[in-house]
mmCIF file of C-alpha atoms in Angstrom:
data_model
loop_
_atom_site.group_PDB
_atom_site.id
_atom_site.type_symbol
_atom_site.label_atom_id
_atom_site.label_comp_id
_atom_site.label_asym_id
_atom_site.label_seq_id
_atom_site.Cartn_x
_atom_site.Cartn_y
_atom_site.Cartn_z
ATOM 1 C CA MET A 5 -11.251 39.263 22.020
ATOM 2 C CA ILE A 6 -12.893 38.967 18.676
ATOM 3 C CA HIS A 7 -10.519 37.460 16.189
ATOM 4 C CA ARG A 8 -11.680 36.692 12.658
ATOM 5 C CA TYR A 9 -9.845 34.743 9.990
ATOM 6 C CA LEU A 10 -10.894 35.095 6.365
ATOM 7 C CA THR A 11 -11.326 32.016 4.221
ATOM 8 C CA ALA A 12 -10.238 31.608 0.619
ATOM 9 C CA LEU A 13 -11.394 29.484 -2.272
ATOM 10 C CA THR A 14 -8.686 26.985 -3.222
ATOM 11 C CA LEU A 15 -5.879 29.495 -2.622
ATOM 12 C CA ILE A 16 -5.127 31.650 0.394
ATOM 13 C CA LEU A 17 -5.519 35.169 -0.917
ATOM 14 C CA MET A 18 -4.226 38.345 0.752
ATOM 15 C CA PHE A 19 -2.538 36.334 3.504
ATOM 16 C CA ASN A 20 0.971 36.677 4.822
ATOM 17 C CA LEU A 21 1.825 33.081 5.683
ATOM 18 C CA THR A 22 4.375 34.201 8.253
ATOM 19 C CA SER A 23 1.379 35.362 10.294
ATOM 20 C CA PHE A 24 0.603 31.687 10.829
ATOM 21 C CA ALA A 25 4.112 30.595 11.682
ATOM 22 C CA SER A 26 5.227 29.245 15.038
ATOM 23 C CA SER A 27 7.015 31.405 17.569
ATOM 24 C CA GLU A 28 9.205 30.473 20.543
ATOM 25 C CA LYS A 29 10.529 33.052 22.990
ATOM 26 C CA LYS A 30 12.046 33.148 26.449
ATOM 27 C CA ALA A 31 11.332 35.799 29.098
ATOM 28 C CA ASN A 32 13.385 36.328 32.232
ATOM 29 C CA ASP A 33 10.282 36.550 34.407
ATOM 30 C CA LEU A 34 6.492 36.440 34.236
ATOM 31 C CA ASN A 35 6.174 40.228 34.015
ATOM 32 C CA ALA A 36 8.252 40.207 30.825
ATOM 33 C CA THR A 37 6.144 37.473 29.215
ATOM 34 C CA PRO A 38 3.553 39.761 27.508
ATOM 35 C CA SER A 39 6.283 41.304 25.341
ATOM 36 C CA ALA A 40 7.220 37.789 24.172
ATOM 37 C CA ILE A 41 3.679 37.045 22.927
ATOM 38 C CA ILE A 42 3.263 37.897 19.250
ATOM 39 C CA HIS A 43 -0.388 37.290 18.410
ATOM 40 C CA ASN A 44 -3.148 39.599 19.668
ATOM 41 C CA THR A 45 -5.478 36.720 20.439
ATOM 42 C CA ASN A 46 -2.922 35.135 22.732
ATOM 43 C CA GLN A 47 -2.118 38.460 24.384
ATOM 44 C CA ALA A 48 -5.800 38.923 25.264
ATOM 45 C CA TYR A 49 -6.028 35.341 26.528
ATOM 46 C CA PHE A 50 -2.928 35.841 28.699
ATOM 47 C CA ARG A 51 -4.363 39.011 30.260
ATOM 48 C CA GLU A 52 -7.672 37.315 30.937
ATOM 49 C CA GLN A 53 -6.118 34.268 32.570
ATOM 50 C CA MET A 54 -3.478 36.117 34.590
ATOM 51 C CA ASN A 55 -5.332 39.288 35.547
ATOM 52 C CA GLY A 56 -8.980 38.395 35.084
ATOM 53 C CA GLU A 57 -9.191 41.175 32.508
ATOM 54 C CA MET A 58 -12.562 40.941 30.761
ATOM 55 C CA SER A 59 -12.836 44.485 29.433
ATOM 56 C CA ASN A 60 -14.991 44.532 26.286
ATOM 57 C CA TYR A 61 -15.229 40.718 26.304
ATOM 58 C CA TRP A 62 -18.999 40.389 26.674
ATOM 59 C CA LYS A 63 -19.565 43.665 24.815
ATOM 60 C CA ASN A 64 -17.793 42.260 21.748
ATOM 61 C CA LEU A 65 -20.000 39.193 21.936
ATOM 62 C CA GLY A 66 -23.110 41.379 21.839
ATOM 63 C CA GLN A 67 -24.348 40.622 25.334
ATOM 64 C CA LEU A 68 -27.672 42.270 26.223
ATOM 65 C CA GLY A 69 -28.167 44.044 29.534
ATOM 66 C CA TYR A 70 -30.742 42.786 32.019
ATOM 67 C CA ASP A 71 -32.989 45.725 31.131
ATOM 68 C CA HIS A 72 -32.880 45.136 27.363
ATOM 69 C CA PRO A 73 -36.434 44.708 25.991
ATOM 70 C CA ASN A 74 -35.492 41.699 23.844
ATOM 71 C CA LEU A 75 -33.500 39.743 26.425
ATOM 72 C CA TYR A 76 -36.359 37.594 27.649
ATOM 73 C CA THR A 77 -37.656 37.009 24.110
ATOM 74 C CA LEU A 78 -34.291 35.574 23.068
ATOM 75 C CA PHE A 79 -33.963 33.508 26.223
ATOM 76 C CA TYR A 80 -37.467 32.105 25.714
ATOM 77 C CA HIS A 81 -36.682 30.959 22.165
ATOM 78 C CA LEU A 82 -33.213 29.617 22.994
ATOM 79 C CA SER A 83 -33.916 27.629 26.161
ATOM 80 C CA ASN A 84 -36.199 24.771 27.125
ATOM 81 C CA SER A 85 -37.141 22.555 30.049
ATOM 82 C CA LYS A 86 -33.697 20.911 29.901
ATOM 83 C CA SER A 87 -31.822 24.207 30.143
ATOM 84 C CA ARG A 88 -29.786 24.588 33.315
ATOM 85 C CA SER A 89 -30.917 26.728 36.187
ATOM 86 C CA GLN A 90 -27.825 28.388 37.639
ATOM 87 C CA SER A 91 -26.644 31.707 39.002
ATOM 88 C CA PRO A 92 -27.993 34.527 36.773
ATOM 89 C CA ASN A 93 -24.557 36.144 36.449
ATOM 90 C CA THR A 94 -23.271 32.929 34.787
ATOM 91 C CA ILE A 95 -25.955 32.945 32.062
ATOM 92 C CA HIS A 96 -25.432 35.377 29.186
ATOM 93 C CA VAL A 97 -27.776 36.406 26.371
ATOM 94 C CA GLY A 98 -26.604 38.237 23.278
ATOM 95 C CA LEU A 99 -27.534 39.466 19.827
ATOM 96 C CA LEU A 100 -25.293 40.318 16.863
ATOM 97 C CA ALA A 101 -26.260 41.620 13.425
ATOM 98 C CA LEU A 102 -25.079 39.286 10.669
ATOM 99 C CA PRO A 103 -22.735 41.437 8.547
ATOM 100 C CA TYR A 104 -23.759 39.688 5.335
ATOM 101 C CA SER A 105 -27.511 40.236 5.867
ATOM 102 C CA LYS A 106 -29.584 43.387 6.258
ATOM 103 C CA THR A 107 -32.405 41.633 8.108
ATOM 104 C CA GLU A 108 -30.961 38.745 10.130
ATOM 105 C CA TYR A 109 -29.325 38.538 13.538
ATOM 106 C CA LEU A 110 -27.538 35.845 15.503
ATOM 107 C CA GLY A 111 -29.108 35.328 18.913
ATOM 108 C CA TRP A 112 -27.271 33.302 21.535
ATOM 109 C CA VAL A 113 -27.455 32.110 25.122
ATOM 110 C CA TYR A 114 -24.332 30.908 26.948
ATOM 111 C CA TRP A 115 -24.280 28.981 30.206
ATOM 112 C CA GLU A 116 -20.862 29.138 31.846
ATOM 113 C CA SER A 117 -19.258 26.011 33.271
ATOM 114 C CA THR A 118 -20.670 25.463 36.750
ATOM 115 C CA PRO A 119 -20.512 22.931 39.610
ATOM 116 C CA ASP A 120 -23.282 20.356 39.767
ATOM 117 C CA ARG A 121 -24.273 20.451 43.413
ATOM 118 C CA GLY A 122 -26.521 17.419 43.024
ATOM 119 C CA GLN A 123 -23.771 14.998 42.018
ATOM 120 C CA LEU A 124 -20.414 13.943 43.391
ATOM 121 C CA ASN A 125 -17.679 12.035 41.623
ATOM 122 C CA LYS A 126 -15.965 8.942 43.018
ATOM 123 C CA HIS A 127 -13.645 11.149 45.048
ATOM 124 C CA GLY A 128 -16.550 12.913 46.736
ATOM 125 C CA LEU A 129 -15.966 16.126 44.794
ATOM 126 C CA GLY A 130 -18.576 18.100 42.913
ATOM 127 C CA ILE A 131 -18.898 17.386 39.200
ATOM 128 C CA ILE A 132 -18.178 20.368 36.933
ATOM 129 C CA LEU A 133 -20.748 20.800 34.186
ATOM 130 C CA ASN A 134 -19.516 21.832 30.751
ATOM 131 C CA PRO A 135 -20.555 25.193 29.312
ATOM 132 C CA GLN A 136 -23.532 25.178 26.973
ATOM 133 C CA LEU A 137 -24.495 27.338 24.007
ATOM 134 C CA SER A 138 -27.749 27.964 22.178
ATOM 135 C CA LEU A 139 -27.838 29.632 18.748
ATOM 136 C CA GLY A 140 -30.712 30.921 16.636
ATOM 137 C CA ILE A 141 -31.222 33.225 13.658
ATOM 138 C CA PHE A 142 -33.673 36.050 14.290
ATOM 139 C CA VAL A 143 -35.441 38.669 12.191
ATOM 140 C CA LYS A 144 -36.910 41.931 13.452
ATOM 141 C CA ASN A 145 -40.711 42.195 13.250
ATOM 142 C CA GLN A 146 -42.962 45.223 12.798
ATOM 143 C CA PHE A 147 -42.985 45.877 16.542
ATOM 144 C CA ASP A 148 -39.195 46.202 16.665
ATOM 145 C CA ALA A 149 -38.984 42.875 18.490
ATOM 146 C CA PHE A 150 -37.317 39.688 17.279
ATOM 147 C CA ASP A 151 -38.802 36.491 15.904
ATOM 148 C CA LEU A 152 -37.031 33.248 15.034
ATOM 149 C CA LYS A 153 -36.343 32.809 11.346
ATOM 150 C CA LYS A 154 -38.958 30.512 9.852
ATOM 151 C CA ASN A 155 -38.004 26.967 8.845
ATOM 152 C CA LEU A 156 -34.692 27.074 10.746
ATOM 153 C CA LYS A 157 -34.775 25.382 14.120
ATOM 154 C CA PRO A 158 -32.249 26.749 16.642
ATOM 155 C CA ILE A 159 -29.651 24.587 18.348
ATOM 156 C CA ILE A 160 -30.313 24.545 22.102
ATOM 157 C CA ASN A 161 -28.171 23.489 25.080
ATOM 158 C CA PHE A 162 -25.208 22.514 22.890
ATOM 159 C CA ASP A 163 -22.428 21.005 25.035
ATOM 160 C CA MET A 164 -19.214 22.967 24.431
ATOM 161 C CA GLY A 165 -16.905 20.364 25.973
ATOM 162 C CA GLU A 166 -14.692 20.058 29.009
ATOM 163 C CA SER A 167 -12.388 22.971 29.990
ATOM 164 C CA THR A 168 -13.788 25.032 27.113
ATOM 165 C CA GLU A 169 -14.697 28.715 26.962
ATOM 166 C CA LEU A 170 -16.527 30.757 24.349
ATOM 167 C CA ALA A 171 -14.095 33.173 22.684
ATOM 168 C CA SER A 172 -15.873 34.850 19.743
ATOM 169 C CA PHE A 173 -18.250 34.522 16.832
ATOM 170 C CA ASP A 174 -16.781 34.364 13.349
ATOM 171 C CA PHE A 175 -18.830 35.640 10.395
ATOM 172 C CA ALA A 176 -16.366 34.942 7.592
ATOM 173 C CA ASN A 177 -17.770 33.568 4.336
ATOM 174 C CA TYR A 178 -17.882 29.877 5.236
ATOM 175 C CA ASP A 179 -19.620 28.564 2.112
ATOM 176 C CA LEU A 180 -19.959 24.790 2.506
ATOM 177 C CA GLY A 181 -21.598 23.963 -0.811
ATOM 178 C CA THR A 182 -24.693 21.807 -0.310
ATOM 179 C CA MET A 183 -24.553 22.508 3.426
ATOM 180 C CA GLY A 184 -24.993 26.195 2.685
ATOM 181 C CA ARG A 185 -23.463 29.032 4.635
ATOM 182 C CA ALA A 186 -22.085 28.384 8.110
ATOM 183 C CA ILE A 187 -21.199 30.628 11.010
ATOM 184 C CA GLY A 188 -18.066 30.103 13.055
ATOM 185 C CA VAL A 189 -17.766 29.888 16.807
ATOM 186 C CA ARG A 190 -14.283 30.273 18.276
ATOM 187 C CA THR A 191 -13.572 28.542 21.571
ATOM 188 C CA SER A 192 -10.522 27.935 23.733
ATOM 189 C CA VAL A 193 -9.686 24.660 25.470
ATOM 190 C CA ASN A 194 -7.722 25.539 28.590
ATOM 191 C CA SER A 195 -5.149 23.618 30.581
ATOM 192 C CA CYS A 196 -2.090 24.199 32.817
ATOM 193 C CA GLY A 197 -2.913 27.180 35.031
ATOM 194 C CA ALA A 198 -0.493 26.318 37.852
ATOM 195 C CA GLY A 199 2.972 27.536 38.808
ATOM 196 C CA GLY A 200 2.792 30.471 36.419
ATOM 197 C CA SER A 201 2.053 28.238 33.416
ATOM 198 C CA LEU A 202 -0.976 28.329 31.158
ATOM 199 C CA CYS A 203 -1.852 26.838 27.788
ATOM 200 C CA SER A 204 -4.765 26.552 25.399
ATOM 201 C CA ASN A 205 -5.926 25.238 22.061
ATOM 202 C CA GLU A 206 -8.023 27.567 19.964
ATOM 203 C CA GLN A 207 -10.817 25.715 18.196
ATOM 204 C CA ILE A 208 -13.081 26.634 15.302
ATOM 205 C CA ARG A 209 -16.593 25.227 15.180
ATOM 206 C CA LEU A 210 -18.746 25.673 12.079
ATOM 207 C CA PHE A 211 -22.530 25.579 12.405
ATOM 208 C CA SER A 212 -24.515 25.059 9.214
ATOM 209 C CA LEU A 213 -27.520 27.357 8.749
ATOM 210 C CA ARG A 214 -29.155 25.083 6.185
ATOM 211 C CA ASP A 215 -32.786 24.256 7.024
ATOM 212 C CA PRO A 216 -34.384 22.525 8.808
ATOM 213 C CA SER A 217 -32.067 23.173 11.770
ATOM 214 C CA ILE A 218 -28.773 24.712 12.858
ATOM 215 C CA ARG A 219 -26.173 22.033 13.570
ATOM 216 C CA GLU A 220 -22.440 21.718 14.134
ATOM 217 C CA VAL A 221 -20.658 20.314 11.068
ATOM 218 C CA LEU A 222 -16.982 20.936 11.933
ATOM 219 C CA ARG A 223 -14.907 21.077 15.090
ATOM 220 C CA ALA A 224 -11.167 21.525 14.651
ATOM 221 C CA ASN A 225 -8.146 22.899 16.476
ATOM 222 C CA ILE A 226 -6.825 26.004 14.773
ATOM 223 C CA GLY A 227 -4.200 27.203 17.220
ATOM 224 C CA TYR A 228 -1.950 26.402 20.154
ATOM 225 C CA PHE A 229 -0.555 28.715 22.833
ATOM 226 C CA GLY A 230 1.564 27.853 25.856
ATOM 227 C CA VAL A 231 3.442 29.758 28.547
ATOM 228 C CA TYR A 232 5.572 27.446 30.677
ATOM 229 C CA ALA A 233 7.499 28.281 33.854
ATOM 230 C CA GLY A 234 11.199 27.385 33.947
ATOM 231 C CA GLU A 235 14.094 27.863 36.350
ATOM 232 C CA TRP A 236 13.922 30.118 39.395
ATOM 233 C CA HIS A 237 16.355 33.033 39.714
ATOM 234 C CA GLN A 238 18.075 34.074 42.917
ATOM 235 C CA ASP A 239 15.953 37.236 43.088
ATOM 236 C CA GLY A 240 12.782 35.130 43.321
ATOM 237 C CA THR A 241 11.687 35.605 39.704
ATOM 238 C CA ARG A 242 11.206 32.719 37.304
ATOM 239 C CA GLU A 243 11.944 32.391 33.601
ATOM 240 C CA HIS A 244 9.067 31.609 31.275
ATOM 241 C CA PHE A 245 8.918 30.097 27.795
ATOM 242 C CA THR A 246 6.247 31.096 25.289
ATOM 243 C CA GLU A 247 5.159 28.876 22.385
ATOM 244 C CA GLU A 248 2.672 29.979 19.714
ATOM 245 C CA LEU A 249 1.354 28.110 16.700
ATOM 246 C CA PRO A 250 -1.595 29.856 15.007
ATOM 247 C CA GLY A 251 -3.433 28.353 12.062
ATOM 248 C CA VAL A 252 -5.776 29.328 9.268
ATOM 249 C CA LEU A 253 -8.831 27.636 7.777
ATOM 250 C CA VAL A 254 -9.033 27.291 3.996
ATOM 251 C CA ILE A 255 -12.096 26.132 2.078
ATOM 252 C CA GLN A 256 -11.112 24.337 -1.127
ATOM 253 C CA SER A 257 -13.901 25.048 -3.567
ATOM 254 C CA GLU A 258 -13.997 22.922 -6.690
ATOM 255 C CA LYS A 259 -16.502 22.903 -9.519
ATOM 256 C CA ASN A 260 -19.059 20.098 -9.480
ATOM 257 C CA LYS A 261 -18.109 19.167 -5.909
ATOM 258 C CA THR A 262 -21.037 18.908 -3.510
ATOM 259 C CA TYR A 263 -19.004 19.487 -0.363
ATOM 260 C CA PRO A 264 -15.686 21.374 -0.465
ATOM 261 C CA GLN A 265 -12.751 20.027 1.500
ATOM 262 C CA ILE A 266 -11.531 22.075 4.454
ATOM 263 C CA LEU A 267 -7.857 22.524 5.245
ATOM 264 C CA ILE A 268 -6.331 23.743 8.499
ATOM 265 C CA LYS A 269 -2.856 25.126 7.801
ATOM 266 C CA ALA A 270 0.034 26.242 9.992
ATOM 267 C CA THR A 271 3.818 26.601 9.758
ATOM 268 C CA PHE A 272 5.955 24.996 12.468
ATOM 269 C CA ARG A 273 9.659 25.884 12.455
ATOM 270 C CA ASN A 274 9.498 26.656 8.703
ATOM 271 C CA GLN A 275 7.703 23.373 7.999
ATOM 272 C CA PRO A 276 4.214 23.692 6.476
ATOM 273 C CA LEU A 277 1.599 21.576 8.243
ATOM 274 C CA GLN A 278 -1.836 20.733 6.964
ATOM 275 C CA ARG A 279 -4.857 18.852 8.259
ATOM 276 C CA VAL A 280 -7.534 17.790 5.783
ATOM 277 C CA PHE A 281 -11.253 17.476 6.549
ATOM 278 C CA SER A 282 -13.829 15.902 4.260
ATOM 279 C CA VAL A 283 -17.550 15.256 4.573
ATOM 280 C CA LYS A 284 -18.738 11.853 5.747
ATOM 281 C CA LYS A 285 -21.841 10.554 7.473
ATOM 282 C CA ASN A 286 -21.635 10.365 11.251
ATOM 283 C CA GLN A 287 -23.275 7.748 13.473
ATOM 284 C CA GLN A 288 -26.586 9.602 13.228
ATOM 285 C CA GLY A 289 -26.446 9.478 9.430
ATOM 286 C CA LEU A 290 -25.789 13.217 9.084
ATOM 287 C CA GLN A 291 -23.121 14.731 6.847
ATOM 288 C CA THR A 292 -20.311 16.260 8.921
ATOM 289 C CA TYR A 293 -16.676 17.163 8.374
ATOM 290 C CA GLN A 294 -14.263 14.532 9.650
ATOM 291 C CA ALA A 295 -10.468 14.577 9.684
ATOM 292 C CA LEU A 296 -8.617 12.506 7.081
ATOM 293 C CA THR A 297 -5.128 13.323 8.391
ATOM 294 C CA PRO A 298 -3.475 13.588 11.846
ATOM 295 C CA GLU A 299 -3.690 16.509 14.254
ATOM 296 C CA ILE A 300 -1.106 19.250 13.584
ATOM 297 C CA PHE A 301 -1.281 21.124 16.907
ATOM 298 C CA PRO A 302 0.005 20.101 20.340
ATOM 299 C CA LEU A 303 -2.989 19.117 22.490
ATOM 300 C CA VAL A 304 -3.017 20.909 25.808
ATOM 301 C CA ASP A 305 -5.497 18.505 27.404
ATOM 302 C CA GLN A 306 -2.844 15.840 26.855
ATOM 303 C CA SER A 307 -0.067 18.086 28.252
ATOM 304 C CA GLU A 308 1.612 18.382 24.846
ATOM 305 C CA SER A 309 3.998 21.111 23.721
ATOM 306 C CA PHE A 310 6.302 21.846 20.770
ATOM 307 C CA GLU A 311 8.536 19.028 21.962
ATOM 308 C CA ASP A 312 5.752 16.514 21.275
ATOM 309 C CA LEU A 313 5.031 18.003 17.863
ATOM 310 C CA GLU A 314 8.721 17.836 16.936
ATOM 311 C CA LEU A 315 8.821 14.186 18.068
ATOM 312 C CA ARG A 316 5.846 13.265 15.863
ATOM 313 C CA LEU A 317 7.556 14.864 12.869
ATOM 314 C CA ARG A 318 10.800 13.009 13.528
ATOM 315 C CA LYS A 319 9.010 9.675 13.913
ATOM 316 C CA GLY A 320 6.991 10.220 10.753
ATOM 317 C CA SER A 321 3.579 9.952 12.443
ATOM 318 C CA LEU A 322 3.038 13.520 11.225
ATOM 319 C CA LYS A 323 4.471 14.695 7.915
ATOM 320 C CA ALA A 324 5.115 18.196 6.693
ATOM 321 C CA ALA A 325 2.861 19.316 3.858
ATOM 322 C CA ALA A 326 4.189 19.995 0.386
ATOM 323 C CA LYS A 327 5.231 23.602 -0.231
ATOM 324 C CA HIS A 328 3.410 25.460 -2.968
#
């Protein structure tokens, strides 16, 4: 499930832009749908959602087994009194070596989405708690155990958002100038899931590793995937339509610029799309990346598809980017 996108400085280097172009295909039935899906990430997502296939999923994320000697050390450092107590098989602890460092590791704890048995909503149904994620940078000590990196406070019990799942960690060279190096966390926002339909937005989150603490500085959609059920056939099968719009993140590095701009790029029906992010202070007075231009992907939590994206382009609320 791991899917990594390289970043470039000012220009996209070594990229085939057609890899980030939209795709639309029709399949005669659900069984034929996998052959209509182009991108590996979406193929893995489809298998997971339809078949519950999780082979290598947690392994790729670096999950530690219950008998691993460092599991409880990581959990101790990356949880607190506010951390949720829930079924042990829905709490995951992992460790990954940072590929750009010989001494540092990313430690993480992930709490899956779970029902809150203590609260009911206005309809008398149990409230679903969002998944949470804790991240910390660790170094190995002389006893072959792990200690938190000094002067860098971990982020603990970070709310991942509604209908969101952890997908992968992204260790591309996200150099954010004054903010320092960041690590990427890929998530999927899920919707549909009925009548043979499913859809998701892939999101990229960047977490700055600049002291004194790890914090999220960017959250942006970077992909859209939808499989929608259509007309029934006389033999009981049903046609399905697949829509894919992957994107790429580009860091625009400029001399004498404290914070580089970030661009999210995609190509929809041969039209280049671009969303621009720049650094501004948030309500807490912290520098974070905020969007300057409209969203370029259909939003699955608003039941959008390519039809909605096409409508925004026709109305002028979203404009195609200039071709270079």
